[in-house]
PDB file of C-alpha atoms and ligand atoms in Angstrom:
ATOM      1  CA  MET A   4     213.645 120.821  81.487  1.00  0.00           C
ATOM      2  CA  GLY A   5     213.181 118.623  84.468  1.00  0.00           C
ATOM      3  CA  PHE A   6     210.512 118.334  87.049  1.00  0.00           C
ATOM      4  CA  ALA A   7     208.213 121.228  87.730  1.00  0.00           C
ATOM      5  CA  SER A   8     210.645 122.380  90.350  1.00  0.00           C
ATOM      6  CA  THR A   9     208.599 125.317  91.564  1.00  0.00           C
ATOM      7  CA  ASP A  10     205.724 123.175  92.763  1.00  0.00           C
ATOM      8  CA  LEU A  11     207.339 121.471  95.719  1.00  0.00           C
ATOM      9  CA  PRO A  12     208.784 124.609  97.346  1.00  0.00           C
ATOM     10  CA  THR A  13     205.434 126.294  96.885  1.00  0.00           C
ATOM     11  CA  LEU A  14     203.650 123.442  98.576  1.00  0.00           C
ATOM     12  CA  LEU A  15     206.112 123.422 101.435  1.00  0.00           C
ATOM     13  CA  MET A  16     205.671 127.114 101.902  1.00  0.00           C
ATOM     14  CA  MET A  17     201.906 126.738 101.936  1.00  0.00           C
ATOM     15  CA  ALA A  18     202.156 123.971 104.489  1.00  0.00           C
ATOM     16  CA  ALA A  19     204.313 126.177 106.677  1.00  0.00           C
ATOM     17  CA  LEU A  20     201.927 129.075 106.414  1.00  0.00           C
ATOM     18  CA  PHE A  21     198.808 127.012 107.008  1.00  0.00           C
ATOM     19  CA  PRO A  22     199.716 124.237 109.401  1.00  0.00           C
ATOM     20  CA  VAL A  23     196.168 123.960 110.738  1.00  0.00           C
ATOM     21  CA  SER A  24     194.578 120.689 109.863  1.00  0.00           C
ATOM     22  CA  LEU A  25     191.146 120.535 108.361  1.00  0.00           C
ATOM     23  CA  GLY A  26     188.320 120.674 110.829  1.00  0.00           C
ATOM     24  CA  ALA A  27     185.917 117.944 111.672  1.00  0.00           C
ATOM     25  CA  VAL A  28     182.694 117.532 109.756  1.00  0.00           C
ATOM     26  CA  TYR A  29     179.475 116.858 111.618  1.00  0.00           C
ATOM     27  CA  MET A  30     176.150 115.844 110.170  1.00  0.00           C
ATOM     28  CA  VAL A  31     173.609 117.537 112.420  1.00  0.00           C
ATOM     29  CA  GLY A  32     171.467 114.808 113.963  1.00  0.00           C
ATOM     30  CA  ASP A  33     173.688 112.166 112.399  1.00  0.00           C
ATOM     31  CA  SER A  34     171.611 109.723 110.332  1.00  0.00           C
ATOM     32  CA  ALA A  35     168.347 111.370 111.398  1.00  0.00           C
ATOM     33  CA  GLY A  36     169.496 114.627 109.841  1.00  0.00           C
ATOM     34  CA  TRP A  37     167.653 117.882 110.421  1.00  0.00           C
ATOM     35  CA  THR A  38     164.075 116.981 111.170  1.00  0.00           C
ATOM     36  CA  LEU A  39     161.282 117.233 113.691  1.00  0.00           C
ATOM     37  CA  PRO A  40     162.617 115.529 116.789  1.00  0.00           C
ATOM     38  CA  ILE A  41     159.429 113.628 117.394  1.00  0.00           C
ATOM     39  CA  LEU A  42     159.072 110.022 118.461  1.00  0.00           C
ATOM     40  CA  GLY A  43     162.585 110.121 119.846  1.00  0.00           C
ATOM     41  CA  ILE A  44     164.160 110.153 116.409  1.00  0.00           C
ATOM     42  CA  VAL A  45     166.743 112.650 117.501  1.00  0.00           C
ATOM     43  CA  ASP A  46     167.386 115.032 120.352  1.00  0.00           C
ATOM     44  CA  TYR A  47     169.557 117.953 119.276  1.00  0.00           C
ATOM     45  CA  ASN A  48     170.556 118.803 122.827  1.00  0.00           C
ATOM     46  CA  LYS A  49     171.734 115.277 123.267  1.00  0.00           C
ATOM     47  CA  TRP A  50     173.381 115.339 119.878  1.00  0.00           C
ATOM     48  CA  THR A  51     175.584 118.300 120.812  1.00  0.00           C
ATOM     49  CA  SER A  52     176.215 117.205 124.384  1.00  0.00           C
ATOM     50  CA  ASN A  53     178.900 114.680 123.558  1.00  0.00           C
ATOM     51  CA  LYS A  54     180.651 116.769 120.927  1.00  0.00           C
ATOM     52  CA  THR A  55     183.293 119.444 121.088  1.00  0.00           C
ATOM     53  CA  PHE A  56     183.161 121.950 118.271  1.00  0.00           C
ATOM     54  CA  HIS A  57     186.159 123.986 117.224  1.00  0.00           C
ATOM     55  CA  VAL A  58     186.793 126.830 114.826  1.00  0.00           C
ATOM     56  CA  GLY A  59     187.118 125.367 111.355  1.00  0.00           C
ATOM     57  CA  ASP A  60     184.728 122.511 111.940  1.00  0.00           C
ATOM     58  CA  ILE A  61     181.887 122.118 109.492  1.00  0.00           C
ATOM     59  CA  ILE A  62     178.325 121.246 110.379  1.00  0.00           C
ATOM     60  CA  ILE A  63     175.976 119.968 107.731  1.00  0.00           C
ATOM     61  CA  PHE A  64     172.211 120.299 107.862  1.00  0.00           C
ATOM     62  CA  ASN A  65     170.665 117.555 105.781  1.00  0.00           C
ATOM     63  CA  TYR A  66     166.899 117.824 105.308  1.00  0.00           C
ATOM     64  CA  LYS A  67     164.008 117.913 102.885  1.00  0.00           C
ATOM     65  CA  SER A  68     164.039 121.486 101.631  1.00  0.00           C
ATOM     66  CA  LEU A  69     160.298 121.487 100.957  1.00  0.00           C
ATOM     67  CA  ILE A  70     159.538 120.713 104.586  1.00  0.00           C
ATOM     68  CA  HIS A  71     162.277 122.389 106.602  1.00  0.00           C
ATOM     69  CA  ASN A  72     164.886 125.103 106.470  1.00  0.00           C
ATOM     70  CA  VAL A  73     167.739 126.434 108.571  1.00  0.00           C
ATOM     71  CA  ARG A  74     167.902 129.862 110.169  1.00  0.00           C
ATOM     72  CA  GLU A  75     170.876 131.150 112.057  1.00  0.00           C
ATOM     73  CA  VAL A  76     169.467 133.433 114.736  1.00  0.00           C
ATOM     74  CA  THR A  77     170.429 135.554 117.717  1.00  0.00           C
ATOM     75  CA  PRO A  78     170.449 134.084 121.230  1.00  0.00           C
ATOM     76  CA  GLN A  79     167.216 135.864 122.066  1.00  0.00           C
ATOM     77  CA  ASN A  80     165.465 134.655 118.931  1.00  0.00           C
ATOM     78  CA  PHE A  81     166.764 131.175 119.569  1.00  0.00           C
ATOM     79  CA  LYS A  82     165.264 131.231 123.028  1.00  0.00           C
ATOM     80  CA  ASN A  83     161.941 132.500 121.723  1.00  0.00           C
ATOM     81  CA  CYS A  84     161.882 130.416 118.545  1.00  0.00           C
ATOM     82  CA  ASN A  85     161.633 133.609 116.549  1.00  0.00           C
ATOM     83  CA  ALA A  86     162.662 133.026 112.946  1.00  0.00           C
ATOM     84  CA  THR A  87     161.402 136.306 111.534  1.00  0.00           C
ATOM     85  CA  SER A  88     164.746 138.093 111.453  1.00  0.00           C
ATOM     86  CA  PRO A  89     167.433 135.491 110.903  1.00  0.00           C
ATOM     87  CA  ILE A  90     171.103 136.349 110.657  1.00  0.00           C
ATOM     88  CA  VAL A  91     171.457 133.902 107.773  1.00  0.00           C
ATOM     89  CA  SER A  92     168.913 131.723 106.005  1.00  0.00           C
ATOM     90  CA  TYR A  93     169.651 128.395 104.433  1.00  0.00           C
ATOM     91  CA  GLU A  94     167.254 126.320 102.386  1.00  0.00           C
ATOM     92  CA  SER A  95     169.175 124.097 100.023  1.00  0.00           C
ATOM     93  CA  GLY A  96     168.388 120.913 101.934  1.00  0.00           C
ATOM     94  CA  PHE A  97     172.096 120.253 102.344  1.00  0.00           C
ATOM     95  CA  ASP A  98     173.770 123.196 103.957  1.00  0.00           C
ATOM     96  CA  ALA A  99     177.376 122.981 105.060  1.00  0.00           C
ATOM     97  CA  ILE A 100     178.288 125.722 107.501  1.00  0.00           C
ATOM     98  CA  THR A 101     181.855 126.403 108.596  1.00  0.00           C
ATOM     99  CA  LEU A 102     182.088 127.429 112.223  1.00  0.00           C
ATOM    100  CA  LYS A 103     184.380 130.405 111.885  1.00  0.00           C
ATOM    101  CA  THR A 104     184.255 131.947 115.336  1.00  0.00           C
ATOM    102  CA  LEU A 105     184.258 130.912 118.962  1.00  0.00           C
ATOM    103  CA  GLY A 106     181.064 131.019 120.946  1.00  0.00           C
ATOM    104  CA  HIS A 107     177.526 129.909 120.342  1.00  0.00           C
ATOM    105  CA  TRP A 108     175.966 129.469 116.957  1.00  0.00           C
ATOM    106  CA  TYR A 109     172.196 129.215 117.135  1.00  0.00           C
ATOM    107  CA  PHE A 110     170.167 127.476 114.489  1.00  0.00           C
ATOM    108  CA  LEU A 111     166.516 126.643 114.222  1.00  0.00           C
ATOM    109  CA  CYS A 112     163.992 125.602 111.635  1.00  0.00           C
ATOM    110  CA  GLY A 113     161.951 128.574 110.487  1.00  0.00           C
ATOM    111  CA  VAL A 114     158.856 126.600 109.561  1.00  0.00           C
ATOM    112  CA  ALA A 115     155.995 127.484 111.884  1.00  0.00           C
ATOM    113  CA  GLY A 116     155.910 125.349 114.984  1.00  0.00           C
ATOM    114  CA  HIS A 117     159.019 123.308 114.244  1.00  0.00           C
ATOM    115  CA  CYS A 118     161.360 125.149 116.580  1.00  0.00           C
ATOM    116  CA  GLN A 119     158.826 124.877 119.388  1.00  0.00           C
ATOM    117  CA  MET A 120     158.808 121.139 118.814  1.00  0.00           C
ATOM    118  CA  GLY A 121     162.552 121.022 119.355  1.00  0.00           C
ATOM    119  CA  MET A 122     163.959 121.647 115.906  1.00  0.00           C
ATOM    120  CA  LYS A 123     166.698 123.924 117.202  1.00  0.00           C
ATOM    121  CA  VAL A 124     170.330 123.418 117.953  1.00  0.00           C
ATOM    122  CA  ASP A 125     172.867 125.416 119.916  1.00  0.00           C
ATOM    123  CA  ILE A 126     176.390 124.798 118.665  1.00  0.00           C
ATOM    124  CA  LYS A 127     179.049 125.937 121.086  1.00  0.00           C
ATOM    125  CA  VAL A 128     182.457 126.454 119.502  1.00  0.00           C
ATOM    126  CA  THR A 129     185.252 126.159 122.037  1.00  0.00           C
ATOM    127  CA  PRO A 130     188.993 126.809 121.804  1.00  0.00           C
ATOM    128  CA  PHE A 131     191.340 123.950 121.250  1.00  0.00           C
ATOM    129  CA  SER A 132     192.618 122.830 124.598  1.00  0.00           C
ATOM    130  CA  PRO A 133     195.991 124.408 125.240  1.00  0.00           C
ATOM    131  CA  PRO A 134     199.054 122.218 125.265  1.00  0.00           C
ATOM    132  CA  PRO A 135     200.195 121.089 128.693  1.00  0.00           C
ATOM    133  CA  THR A 136     201.705 124.056 130.481  1.00  0.00           C
ATOM    134  CA  ALA A 137     204.675 122.187 131.813  1.00  0.00           C
ATOM    135  CA  SER A 138     205.952 118.730 131.290  1.00  0.00           C
ATOM    136  CA  PRO A 139     206.335 116.814 134.510  1.00  0.00           C
ATOM    137  CA  ALA A 140     209.806 116.668 135.876  1.00  0.00           C
ATOM    138  CA  PRO A 141     211.582 113.582 134.698  1.00  0.00           C
ATOM    139  CA  ALA A 142     211.593 110.848 137.234  1.00  0.00           C
ATOM    140  CA  PRO A 143     214.906 110.636 138.987  1.00  0.00           C
ATOM    141  CA  ILE A 144     216.982 107.788 137.864  1.00  0.00           C
ATOM    142  CA  SER A 145     217.121 105.468 140.783  1.00  0.00           C
ATOM    143  CA  GLY A 146     220.483 104.159 141.645  1.00  0.00           C
ATOM    144  CA  ALA A 147     221.119 100.486 141.755  1.00  0.00           C
TER     145      ALA A 147
HETATM  146 CU1   CU B  23     161.337 122.137 110.178  1.00  0.00          CU
END
């Protein structure tokens, strides 16, 4: 009996099958978390504007569950701040959501009035940028 010889090949096979690295993790609103964006505490449009979300990334809504919640909604309901028929409801106060598909993911707070006050965020998941199509031709070696 030697080492557990089956483990390493298994791991290598897994690595070959799943070469995708783990996605990034974003705390929505950073240190402000998920809250009413009053008094300039946080601006969720601004928060998303300098980020690029990809499939596999995780966004975390961190908030006081007695005061707020998270509703994933349709584009139309996002626009109208309508939380009455959410796609998914979250209310743990610390909800980690894996962005599994490309396109927009719309979230808002379902507490009356909060979305209207700006407690809504549009997460746009974009493809990874493709690798360069062609490498530039090597520079000619200049003669002496
Ligand atoms: Cu709220």
